[in-house]
mmCIF file of C-alpha atoms and ligand atoms in Angstrom:
data_model
loop_
_atom_site.group_PDB
_atom_site.id
_atom_site.type_symbol
_atom_site.label_atom_id
_atom_site.label_comp_id
_atom_site.label_asym_id
_atom_site.label_seq_id
_atom_site.Cartn_x
_atom_site.Cartn_y
_atom_site.Cartn_z
ATOM 1 C CA MET M 295 7.511 4.919 8.993
ATOM 2 C CA ILE M 296 6.725 2.815 5.915
ATOM 3 C CA PRO M 297 8.302 4.563 2.933
ATOM 4 C CA LEU M 298 6.997 4.508 -0.631
ATOM 5 C CA ALA M 299 10.215 2.824 -1.731
ATOM 6 C CA ASP M 300 13.282 1.516 0.080
ATOM 7 C CA LEU M 301 16.345 1.413 -2.148
ATOM 8 C CA LYS M 302 18.762 1.105 0.750
ATOM 9 C CA THR M 303 17.369 -2.174 2.071
ATOM 10 C CA GLN M 304 17.590 -3.596 -1.432
ATOM 11 C CA TYR M 305 21.197 -2.458 -1.766
ATOM 12 C CA HIS M 306 22.101 -4.139 1.502
ATOM 13 C CA SER M 307 20.580 -7.417 0.314
ATOM 14 C CA ILE M 308 23.057 -7.558 -2.606
ATOM 15 C CA LYS M 309 25.836 -5.335 -1.254
ATOM 16 C CA ALA M 310 28.772 -7.698 -1.723
ATOM 17 C CA GLU M 311 28.002 -8.274 -5.400
ATOM 18 C CA ILE M 312 27.293 -4.625 -6.134
ATOM 19 C CA ASP M 313 30.440 -3.447 -4.400
ATOM 20 C CA ALA M 314 32.518 -5.972 -6.340
ATOM 21 C CA ALA M 315 30.908 -4.879 -9.625
ATOM 22 C CA ILE M 316 31.618 -1.221 -8.876
ATOM 23 C CA SER M 317 35.185 -1.930 -7.941
ATOM 24 C CA GLY M 318 35.590 -3.934 -11.164
ATOM 25 C CA VAL M 319 34.595 -0.895 -13.216
ATOM 26 C CA LEU M 320 36.907 1.376 -11.244
ATOM 27 C CA GLU M 321 39.775 -1.035 -11.877
ATOM 28 C CA SER M 322 38.996 -1.367 -15.595
ATOM 29 C CA SER M 323 38.390 2.383 -15.895
ATOM 30 C CA GLN M 324 35.755 1.728 -18.567
ATOM 31 C CA PHE M 325 33.567 4.525 -17.285
ATOM 32 C CA ILE M 326 31.535 5.147 -20.433
ATOM 33 C CA LEU M 327 29.916 2.248 -22.342
ATOM 34 C CA GLY M 328 32.538 -0.557 -22.397
ATOM 35 C CA ARG M 329 32.409 -4.219 -21.517
ATOM 36 C CA GLU M 330 29.922 -4.089 -18.664
ATOM 37 C CA VAL M 331 27.417 -2.044 -20.642
ATOM 38 C CA ALA M 332 27.725 -4.394 -23.630
ATOM 39 C CA ALA M 333 27.206 -7.427 -21.383
ATOM 40 C CA PHE M 334 24.182 -5.795 -19.785
ATOM 41 C CA GLU M 335 22.707 -4.999 -23.216
ATOM 42 C CA GLU M 336 22.938 -8.618 -24.198
ATOM 43 C CA ALA M 337 21.388 -9.867 -20.966
ATOM 44 C CA PHE M 338 18.598 -7.296 -21.031
ATOM 45 C CA ALA M 339 17.651 -8.020 -24.665
ATOM 46 C CA GLU M 340 17.365 -11.684 -23.774
ATOM 47 C CA TYR M 341 15.297 -10.889 -20.689
ATOM 48 C CA CYS M 342 12.852 -8.883 -22.826
ATOM 49 C CA GLY M 343 12.672 -11.476 -25.580
ATOM 50 C CA GLY M 344 14.133 -9.028 -28.092
ATOM 51 C CA ARG M 345 17.156 -9.402 -30.360
ATOM 52 C CA TYR M 346 18.971 -6.219 -29.392
ATOM 53 C CA ALA M 347 19.109 -3.735 -26.546
ATOM 54 C CA ILE M 348 20.939 -0.419 -26.787
ATOM 55 C CA ALA M 349 21.770 1.106 -23.411
ATOM 56 C CA VAL M 350 21.471 4.867 -23.003
ATOM 57 C CA ASN M 351 21.598 7.421 -20.207
ATOM 58 C CA SER M 352 17.854 7.615 -19.418
ATOM 59 C CA GLY M 353 14.423 6.358 -20.350
ATOM 60 C CA THR M 354 13.725 9.724 -21.923
ATOM 61 C CA SER M 355 16.778 9.326 -24.187
ATOM 62 C CA ALA M 356 15.566 5.822 -25.086
ATOM 63 C CA LEU M 357 12.208 7.229 -26.212
ATOM 64 C CA HIS M 358 13.869 10.081 -28.093
ATOM 65 C CA LEU M 359 16.247 7.817 -30.001
ATOM 66 C CA ALA M 360 13.574 5.223 -30.793
ATOM 67 C CA LEU M 361 11.450 8.009 -32.296
ATOM 68 C CA LEU M 362 14.399 9.312 -34.324
ATOM 69 C CA ALA M 363 15.283 5.819 -35.528
ATOM 70 C CA ALA M 364 11.632 5.469 -36.567
ATOM 71 C CA GLY M 365 12.171 8.506 -38.775
ATOM 72 C CA ILE M 366 9.794 10.728 -36.817
ATOM 73 C CA GLY M 367 10.259 14.487 -36.929
ATOM 74 C CA GLU M 368 8.773 17.873 -37.731
ATOM 75 C CA GLY M 369 5.215 17.705 -39.071
ATOM 76 C CA ASP M 370 4.563 14.174 -37.844
ATOM 77 C CA GLU M 371 2.062 13.083 -35.221
ATOM 78 C CA VAL M 372 2.449 10.364 -32.597
ATOM 79 C CA ILE M 373 -0.596 9.040 -30.751
ATOM 80 C CA THR M 374 -0.151 8.568 -27.001
ATOM 81 C CA VAL M 375 -1.881 9.172 -23.653
ATOM 82 C CA PRO M 376 -2.087 12.311 -21.502
ATOM 83 C CA TYR M 377 -2.070 10.222 -18.314
ATOM 84 C CA SER M 378 1.624 9.327 -17.961
ATOM 85 C CA PHE M 379 4.904 10.801 -16.848
ATOM 86 C CA VAL M 380 5.682 13.943 -18.844
ATOM 87 C CA ALA M 381 8.650 12.272 -20.601
ATOM 88 C CA THR M 382 6.272 10.286 -22.815
ATOM 89 C CA ALA M 383 5.033 13.423 -24.555
ATOM 90 C CA ALA M 384 8.226 15.445 -24.108
ATOM 91 C CA SER M 385 10.285 12.890 -26.035
ATOM 92 C CA ILE M 386 7.878 13.205 -28.975
ATOM 93 C CA ARG M 387 8.264 16.981 -28.875
ATOM 94 C CA TYR M 388 12.078 16.708 -28.838
ATOM 95 C CA THR M 389 11.831 15.375 -32.401
ATOM 96 C CA GLY M 390 9.623 18.248 -33.541
ATOM 97 C CA ALA M 391 6.630 15.929 -33.873
ATOM 98 C CA LYS M 392 3.317 16.494 -32.132
ATOM 99 C CA PRO M 393 1.864 14.229 -29.440
ATOM 100 C CA VAL M 394 -1.804 13.544 -30.185
ATOM 101 C CA PHE M 395 -3.568 12.398 -27.052
ATOM 102 C CA VAL M 396 -6.127 9.638 -26.641
ATOM 103 C CA ASP M 397 -7.829 9.084 -23.279
ATOM 104 C CA ILE M 398 -7.159 6.064 -21.088
ATOM 105 C CA ASP M 399 -9.478 3.210 -20.262
ATOM 106 C CA ALA M 400 -10.873 3.385 -16.705
ATOM 107 C CA ALA M 401 -10.123 -0.246 -15.849
ATOM 108 C CA SER M 402 -6.579 -0.709 -17.162
ATOM 109 C CA PHE M 403 -5.395 2.945 -16.887
ATOM 110 C CA ASN M 404 -3.845 2.364 -20.326
ATOM 111 C CA ILE M 405 -4.688 3.755 -23.760
ATOM 112 C CA ASP M 406 -8.351 3.319 -24.697
ATOM 113 C CA VAL M 407 -8.010 1.137 -27.780
ATOM 114 C CA ASN M 408 -11.489 2.113 -28.958
ATOM 115 C CA ALA M 409 -10.498 5.776 -29.166
ATOM 116 C CA ILE M 410 -7.269 5.399 -31.144
ATOM 117 C CA GLU M 411 -8.592 5.199 -34.670
ATOM 118 C CA ALA M 412 -10.456 8.512 -34.419
ATOM 119 C CA ALA M 413 -7.128 10.201 -33.654
ATOM 120 C CA VAL M 414 -5.354 8.902 -36.762
ATOM 121 C CA THR M 415 -4.685 11.549 -39.432
ATOM 122 C CA PRO M 416 -2.567 11.519 -42.607
ATOM 123 C CA ARG M 417 0.293 12.868 -40.457
ATOM 124 C CA THR M 418 0.211 10.061 -37.893
ATOM 125 C CA LYS M 419 3.455 8.071 -37.966
ATOM 126 C CA ALA M 420 3.402 6.044 -34.774
ATOM 127 C CA ILE M 421 1.487 4.945 -31.696
ATOM 128 C CA MET M 422 3.222 5.117 -28.329
ATOM 129 C CA PRO M 423 1.294 3.097 -25.758
ATOM 130 C CA VAL M 424 2.488 3.328 -22.154
ATOM 131 C CA HIS M 425 2.425 0.191 -19.996
ATOM 132 C CA LEU M 426 1.410 2.291 -17.042
ATOM 133 C CA PHE M 427 2.129 1.243 -13.463
ATOM 134 C CA GLY M 428 3.478 -2.100 -14.710
ATOM 135 C CA GLN M 429 0.408 -3.328 -16.599
ATOM 136 C CA PRO M 430 0.712 -3.867 -20.374
ATOM 137 C CA ALA M 431 -1.538 -1.939 -22.704
ATOM 138 C CA ASP M 432 -3.935 -4.054 -24.804
ATOM 139 C CA MET M 433 -1.435 -4.700 -27.584
ATOM 140 C CA ASP M 434 -3.362 -6.840 -30.100
ATOM 141 C CA PRO M 435 -5.954 -4.209 -31.040
ATOM 142 C CA ILE M 436 -3.251 -1.513 -31.062
ATOM 143 C CA LEU M 437 -1.087 -3.591 -33.395
ATOM 144 C CA ALA M 438 -4.082 -4.203 -35.662
ATOM 145 C CA ILE M 439 -4.680 -0.438 -35.930
ATOM 146 C CA ALA M 440 -0.970 0.174 -36.506
ATOM 147 C CA ARG M 441 -0.952 -2.370 -39.334
ATOM 148 C CA ARG M 442 -4.128 -1.006 -40.882
ATOM 149 C CA HIS M 443 -2.720 2.532 -41.029
ATOM 150 C CA ASN M 444 0.927 1.630 -41.563
ATOM 151 C CA LEU M 445 2.063 3.097 -38.246
ATOM 152 C CA LEU M 446 5.062 2.181 -36.134
ATOM 153 C CA MET M 447 4.617 1.138 -32.537
ATOM 154 C CA ILE M 448 6.947 2.443 -29.846
ATOM 155 C CA GLU M 449 6.270 1.009 -26.403
ATOM 156 C CA ASP M 450 6.910 3.196 -23.375
ATOM 157 C CA ALA M 451 7.849 0.322 -21.073
ATOM 158 C CA ALA M 452 9.609 2.537 -18.513
ATOM 159 C CA GLN M 453 7.406 1.151 -15.725
ATOM 160 C CA ALA M 454 6.971 -2.398 -16.945
ATOM 161 C CA HIS M 455 10.200 -4.453 -16.967
ATOM 162 C CA GLY M 456 9.171 -8.082 -17.248
ATOM 163 C CA ALA M 457 5.447 -7.393 -17.669
ATOM 164 C CA GLU M 458 3.761 -9.737 -20.119
ATOM 165 C CA TYR M 459 0.952 -9.394 -22.627
ATOM 166 C CA LYS M 460 -0.593 -12.784 -23.414
ATOM 167 C CA GLY M 461 2.677 -14.417 -22.394
ATOM 168 C CA ARG M 462 4.967 -12.060 -24.319
ATOM 169 C CA ARG M 463 7.303 -9.666 -22.547
ATOM 170 C CA VAL M 464 6.631 -6.002 -23.199
ATOM 171 C CA GLY M 465 9.305 -4.059 -25.031
ATOM 172 C CA SER M 466 9.652 -6.700 -27.732
ATOM 173 C CA ILE M 467 6.071 -6.610 -29.033
ATOM 174 C CA GLY M 468 6.157 -3.326 -30.959
ATOM 175 C CA ASP M 469 8.888 -2.000 -33.267
ATOM 176 C CA PHE M 470 10.716 -0.455 -30.310
ATOM 177 C CA GLY M 471 10.506 -0.922 -26.553
ATOM 178 C CA CYS M 472 11.842 1.850 -24.322
ATOM 179 C CA PHE M 473 12.881 1.268 -20.725
ATOM 180 C CA SER M 474 14.030 3.493 -17.878
ATOM 181 C CA PHE M 475 16.449 2.435 -15.158
ATOM 182 C CA TYR M 476 15.783 5.453 -12.964
ATOM 183 C CA PRO M 477 16.584 4.235 -9.419
ATOM 184 C CA GLY M 478 12.949 3.800 -8.357
ATOM 185 C CA LYS M 479 11.884 1.786 -11.418
ATOM 186 C CA ASN M 480 11.422 -2.002 -11.137
ATOM 187 C CA LEU M 481 14.959 -2.413 -12.469
ATOM 188 C CA GLY M 482 16.838 0.632 -11.234
ATOM 189 C CA ALA M 483 20.401 1.828 -11.707
ATOM 190 C CA TYR M 484 22.300 3.773 -9.050
ATOM 191 C CA GLY M 485 21.973 6.852 -11.200
ATOM 192 C CA GLU M 486 20.282 7.465 -14.555
ATOM 193 C CA GLY M 487 19.839 4.836 -17.248
ATOM 194 C CA GLY M 488 17.629 3.573 -20.047
ATOM 195 C CA ALA M 489 17.519 1.191 -23.011
ATOM 196 C CA VAL M 490 15.836 0.664 -26.357
ATOM 197 C CA VAL M 491 14.916 -2.904 -27.297
ATOM 198 C CA THR M 492 14.327 -3.769 -30.945
ATOM 199 C CA ASN M 493 14.639 -6.571 -33.473
ATOM 200 C CA ASN M 494 15.637 -4.209 -36.288
ATOM 201 C CA PRO M 495 19.417 -4.247 -36.978
ATOM 202 C CA GLU M 496 19.198 -1.088 -39.124
ATOM 203 C CA ALA M 497 17.624 0.793 -36.208
ATOM 204 C CA VAL M 498 20.245 -0.598 -33.824
ATOM 205 C CA ARG M 499 22.982 0.945 -35.917
ATOM 206 C CA THR M 500 21.207 4.326 -36.003
ATOM 207 C CA ILE M 501 20.529 4.329 -32.258
ATOM 208 C CA ARG M 502 24.113 3.319 -31.429
ATOM 209 C CA LEU M 503 25.358 6.166 -33.591
ATOM 210 C CA LEU M 504 22.909 8.711 -32.203
ATOM 211 C CA ARG M 505 23.706 7.923 -28.549
ATOM 212 C CA ASN M 506 27.402 8.614 -29.193
ATOM 213 C CA TRP M 507 27.497 11.882 -31.133
ATOM 214 C CA GLY M 508 26.748 10.180 -34.441
ATOM 215 C CA GLN M 509 30.346 8.963 -34.593
ATOM 216 C CA GLU M 510 31.074 6.170 -37.009
ATOM 217 C CA GLU M 511 34.639 6.280 -35.797
ATOM 218 C CA SER M 512 36.456 8.801 -33.621
ATOM 219 C CA TYR M 513 35.660 12.338 -34.783
ATOM 220 C CA LYS M 514 33.914 11.105 -37.905
ATOM 221 C CA HIS M 515 30.375 12.317 -37.224
ATOM 222 C CA ILE M 516 27.960 11.028 -39.831
ATOM 223 C CA LEU M 517 24.770 11.932 -37.928
ATOM 224 C CA ARG M 518 23.860 14.860 -35.690
ATOM 225 C CA GLY M 519 23.946 12.792 -32.539
ATOM 226 C CA TYR M 520 23.774 13.243 -28.780
ATOM 227 C CA ASN M 521 25.690 12.368 -25.662
ATOM 228 C CA TYR M 522 23.244 9.692 -24.468
ATOM 229 C CA ARG M 523 25.762 6.997 -23.491
ATOM 230 C CA MET M 524 25.271 4.716 -20.510
ATOM 231 C CA GLU M 525 27.978 4.805 -17.842
ATOM 232 C CA GLY M 526 30.070 1.701 -17.177
ATOM 233 C CA LEU M 527 29.144 1.750 -13.495
ATOM 234 C CA GLN M 528 25.429 1.673 -14.297
ATOM 235 C CA GLY M 529 25.907 -1.197 -16.743
ATOM 236 C CA ALA M 530 27.769 -3.236 -14.121
ATOM 237 C CA ILE M 531 25.194 -2.458 -11.406
ATOM 238 C CA LEU M 532 22.250 -3.245 -13.696
ATOM 239 C CA ARG M 533 23.826 -6.527 -14.713
ATOM 240 C CA VAL M 534 23.949 -7.620 -11.084
ATOM 241 C CA LYS M 535 20.424 -6.376 -10.381
ATOM 242 C CA LEU M 536 18.900 -8.000 -13.487
ATOM 243 C CA LYS M 537 19.558 -11.436 -11.946
ATOM 244 C CA TYR M 538 17.306 -10.501 -9.031
ATOM 245 C CA LEU M 539 14.568 -8.870 -11.085
ATOM 246 C CA PRO M 540 12.445 -12.060 -11.402
ATOM 247 C CA GLN M 541 12.284 -12.530 -7.634
ATOM 248 C CA TRP M 542 11.659 -8.829 -6.983
ATOM 249 C CA THR M 543 8.901 -8.900 -9.589
ATOM 250 C CA GLU M 544 7.269 -11.898 -7.902
ATOM 251 C CA ALA M 545 7.328 -10.028 -4.593
ATOM 252 C CA ARG M 546 5.697 -6.953 -6.167
ATOM 253 C CA ARG M 547 3.030 -9.108 -7.765
ATOM 254 C CA ALA M 548 2.300 -10.868 -4.477
ATOM 255 C CA HIS M 549 2.022 -7.488 -2.720
ATOM 256 C CA GLY M 550 -0.342 -6.174 -5.394
ATOM 257 C CA GLU M 551 -2.533 -9.242 -5.093
ATOM 258 C CA ALA M 552 -2.484 -9.063 -1.279
ATOM 259 C CA TYR M 553 -3.655 -5.440 -1.371
ATOM 260 C CA ASN M 554 -6.395 -6.293 -3.861
ATOM 261 C CA ARG M 555 -7.612 -9.056 -1.550
ATOM 262 C CA LEU M 556 -7.365 -7.046 1.669
ATOM 263 C CA LEU M 557 -8.923 -3.883 0.213
ATOM 264 C CA ALA M 558 -11.851 -5.506 -1.591
ATOM 265 C CA GLY M 559 -15.093 -3.993 -0.350
ATOM 266 C CA THR M 560 -13.451 -1.192 1.637
ATOM 267 C CA GLY M 561 -14.747 1.695 -0.454
ATOM 268 C CA VAL M 562 -11.600 2.298 -2.488
ATOM 269 C CA ILE M 563 -11.392 1.049 -6.058
ATOM 270 C CA THR M 564 -8.544 -1.449 -6.325
ATOM 271 C CA PRO M 565 -6.540 -1.696 -9.553
ATOM 272 C CA ALA M 566 -7.787 -4.244 -12.078
ATOM 273 C CA VAL M 567 -5.406 -6.858 -13.406
ATOM 274 C CA MET M 568 -6.513 -7.412 -16.992
ATOM 275 C CA ALA M 569 -6.993 -10.995 -18.207
ATOM 276 C CA TYR M 570 -4.248 -10.555 -20.831
ATOM 277 C CA ALA M 571 -1.733 -9.080 -18.401
ATOM 278 C CA ARG M 572 1.079 -10.182 -16.174
ATOM 279 C CA HIS M 573 1.125 -7.011 -14.079
ATOM 280 C CA VAL M 574 4.477 -6.167 -12.446
ATOM 281 C CA PHE M 575 3.122 -3.537 -10.029
ATOM 282 C CA HIS M 576 5.641 -0.761 -10.456
ATOM 283 C CA VAL M 577 2.934 1.290 -8.758
ATOM 284 C CA TYR M 578 -0.021 0.076 -6.701
ATOM 285 C CA ALA M 579 -2.596 2.627 -7.838
ATOM 286 C CA LEU M 580 -5.960 2.676 -6.147
ATOM 287 C CA ARG M 581 -8.782 5.106 -6.772
ATOM 288 C CA ALA M 582 -10.239 6.896 -3.803
ATOM 289 C CA PRO M 583 -12.997 9.437 -4.361
ATOM 290 C CA ASN M 584 -11.978 10.839 -0.936
ATOM 291 C CA ARG M 585 -8.265 10.810 -1.779
ATOM 292 C CA GLN M 586 -7.289 13.807 0.356
ATOM 293 C CA ALA M 587 -8.732 12.294 3.545
ATOM 294 C CA LEU M 588 -7.265 8.887 2.796
ATOM 295 C CA GLN M 589 -3.806 10.286 2.102
ATOM 296 C CA SER M 590 -3.916 12.304 5.340
ATOM 297 C CA ALA M 591 -4.927 9.231 7.341
ATOM 298 C CA LEU M 592 -2.061 7.225 5.842
ATOM 299 C CA THR M 593 0.429 10.024 6.493
ATOM 300 C CA ALA M 594 -0.766 10.248 10.098
ATOM 301 C CA ALA M 595 -0.249 6.486 10.432
ATOM 302 C CA GLY M 596 3.303 6.786 9.122
ATOM 303 C CA VAL M 597 2.653 5.428 5.635
ATOM 304 C CA GLN M 598 4.190 7.330 2.760
ATOM 305 C CA THR M 599 2.027 7.576 -0.373
ATOM 306 C CA ALA M 600 2.161 9.403 -3.698
ATOM 307 C CA VAL M 601 -0.124 10.698 -6.389
ATOM 308 C CA TYR M 602 0.628 9.615 -9.966
ATOM 309 C CA TYR M 603 -0.130 12.009 -11.556
ATOM 310 C CA PRO M 604 -1.673 15.149 -10.079
ATOM 311 C CA ILE M 605 -1.848 16.906 -13.474
ATOM 312 C CA ALA M 606 -2.406 15.204 -16.827
ATOM 313 C CA ILE M 607 0.077 16.142 -19.543
ATOM 314 C CA HIS M 608 -2.502 18.024 -21.631
ATOM 315 C CA MET M 609 -3.120 20.280 -18.610
ATOM 316 C CA LEU M 610 0.541 21.007 -17.869
ATOM 317 C CA GLU M 611 1.661 24.577 -18.388
ATOM 318 C CA ALA M 612 4.715 23.357 -20.327
ATOM 319 C CA HIS M 613 2.481 21.757 -22.965
ATOM 320 C CA ARG M 614 -0.334 24.283 -23.059
ATOM 321 C CA ASP M 615 0.715 25.269 -26.580
ATOM 322 C CA LEU M 616 -0.547 21.904 -27.847
ATOM 323 C CA GLY M 617 -3.965 23.520 -27.534
ATOM 324 C CA TYR M 618 -5.772 20.978 -25.392
ATOM 325 C CA HIS M 619 -8.194 21.975 -22.655
ATOM 326 C CA ARG M 620 -9.867 20.529 -19.575
ATOM 327 C CA GLY M 621 -12.703 18.135 -20.301
ATOM 328 C CA GLN M 622 -11.160 16.534 -23.386
ATOM 329 C CA PHE M 623 -9.848 13.449 -21.567
ATOM 330 C CA PRO M 624 -12.303 12.859 -18.715
ATOM 331 C CA VAL M 625 -10.956 9.493 -17.559
ATOM 332 C CA SER M 626 -7.393 10.822 -17.309
ATOM 333 C CA GLU M 627 -8.579 13.961 -15.555
ATOM 334 C CA ARG M 628 -10.595 11.962 -13.054
ATOM 335 C CA MET M 629 -7.599 9.729 -12.318
ATOM 336 C CA CYS M 630 -5.585 12.837 -11.524
ATOM 337 C CA GLU M 631 -8.152 13.618 -8.847
ATOM 338 C CA GLU M 632 -8.638 10.138 -7.409
ATOM 339 C CA GLU M 633 -5.419 8.149 -7.790
ATOM 340 C CA LEU M 634 -3.374 7.247 -4.712
ATOM 341 C CA SER M 635 -0.290 5.007 -4.696
ATOM 342 C CA LEU M 636 0.573 2.732 -1.776
ATOM 343 C CA PRO M 637 4.057 1.329 -1.056
ATOM 344 C CA VAL M 638 4.636 -1.838 -3.135
ATOM 345 C CA TYR M 639 8.423 -2.288 -3.188
ATOM 346 C CA PRO M 640 9.701 -5.892 -3.051
ATOM 347 C CA GLU M 641 11.147 -5.760 0.474
ATOM 348 C CA LEU M 642 7.812 -4.754 2.045
ATOM 349 C CA THR M 643 6.629 -7.356 4.574
ATOM 350 C CA GLU M 644 3.208 -9.031 4.805
ATOM 351 C CA GLN M 645 2.795 -7.431 8.203
ATOM 352 C CA GLN M 646 3.378 -3.969 6.731
ATOM 353 C CA ILE M 647 0.864 -4.631 3.948
ATOM 354 C CA GLU M 648 -1.736 -5.681 6.499
ATOM 355 C CA THR M 649 -1.068 -2.561 8.549
ATOM 356 C CA ILE M 650 -1.443 -0.330 5.493
ATOM 357 C CA ALA M 651 -4.615 -2.132 4.395
ATOM 358 C CA GLU M 652 -6.125 -1.651 7.862
ATOM 359 C CA VAL M 653 -5.470 2.087 7.742
ATOM 360 C CA VAL M 654 -7.062 2.303 4.292
ATOM 361 C CA ALA M 655 -10.071 0.223 5.344
ATOM 362 C CA HIS M 656 -10.598 2.281 8.481
ATOM 363 C CA ALA M 657 -10.164 5.626 6.742
ATOM 364 C CA SER M 658 -12.560 4.774 3.927
ATOM 365 C CA ALA M 659 -15.147 3.418 6.372
ATOM 366 C CA CYS M 660 -15.039 6.775 8.183
ATOM 367 C CA ALA M 661 -15.385 8.799 4.996
ATOM 368 C CA THR M 662 -18.807 9.927 3.873
ATOM 369 C CA PRO M 663 -20.162 7.458 1.369
ATOM 370 C CA VAL M 664 -19.705 8.554 -2.215
ATOM 371 C CA GLN M 665 -21.695 7.577 -5.236
ATOM 372 C CA SER M 666 -20.113 4.857 -7.253
ATOM 373 C CA ASP M 667 -20.128 5.016 -11.030
HETATM 374 C C1 PLP H 146 10.321 7.131 -15.773
HETATM 375 C C2 PLP H 146 9.528 7.259 -17.012
HETATM 376 C C3 PLP H 146 10.069 7.791 -18.203
HETATM 377 C C4 PLP H 146 11.394 8.471 -18.266
HETATM 378 O O1 PLP H 146 12.461 7.763 -17.797
HETATM 379 P P1 PLP H 146 13.765 8.542 -17.244
HETATM 380 O O2 PLP H 146 14.746 7.447 -17.070
HETATM 381 O O3 PLP H 146 13.374 9.199 -15.966
HETATM 382 O O4 PLP H 146 14.170 9.523 -18.286
HETATM 383 C C5 PLP H 146 9.295 7.761 -19.344
HETATM 384 N N1 PLP H 146 8.050 7.277 -19.332
HETATM 385 C C6 PLP H 146 7.476 6.799 -18.214
HETATM 386 C C7 PLP H 146 6.077 6.267 -18.275
HETATM 387 C C8 PLP H 146 8.183 6.792 -17.013
HETATM 388 O O5 PLP H 146 7.601 6.336 -15.902
#
């Protein structure tokens, strides 16, 4: 079986260092925040090209606190995409603000920059582009719109550690960059984790307060905060893993490029790497008009696949009250029907990629031809 991800093999490749880091935390007993978390924050900020990183307990918390530090709340609107993980929109709703959706672009799978301006209203406070699947959104035009309308920019970089837009690392391009260290992400903890990256010292203070119950000092709560602190163990583990992220990212990129080469002309639509992007292939997302048949063929051949995402956020029952309906975001809706993700984790071998590509090529050759667009 070829799994979609293989966290155990990766652990074994760095076991001695990880075990030592874990034992160090146990010995220090700094289980919440502490030295290891602070050291990780410093290293991660530097990695992203930002001045500060504030570590929290999930990517969702990172988004929530970045929005709060941006002053967003009840009555405000934040422009984002309906084709993402639900946390993107949910974090906006946590603040009382309303997510206003803009469709994605069919090539990049990221926010359609030509559709943003029509969604701006007097209530719009921020734009939250998602660097989906590891490919940066087209930041220059988004920043130009943000400047023109005096909007903040909060990057959802949960899937894009180390991705670059015109040579700049994501997460440090907008006002805030939000990362997730969920185990399956490109940089994954051994539990939950997240971070906000920013250059704004004022915001750093607010986010540090908010993640720890708004405490300025023990039991002196000056803000209505949360328990969003990162655990010491996760900080220590992430600090070890961050050293390996560049090599793991190179492996993912090589796998993505190998698939694109091997699958060209097979009847599936391979993901485009935009000219401005250094894609880090968190997900290898192809489009297959005959997705069901292709997924079945891969399953039968022992290849695990996934669909990101079967239902766009505007169509989710949980967010029906936003008042959107089917047909409003046709590109997103079509992706939900056609997207299929192949294994792309760093430890995958060339042989395995060739095997997977052969199954895809064979299955799409057998499928009835479909009209291209
Ligand atoms: C994973 C993810 C999140 C949420 O991160 P958690 O750490 O799971 O809370 C947010 N946005 C996107 C696009 C994600 O993929």
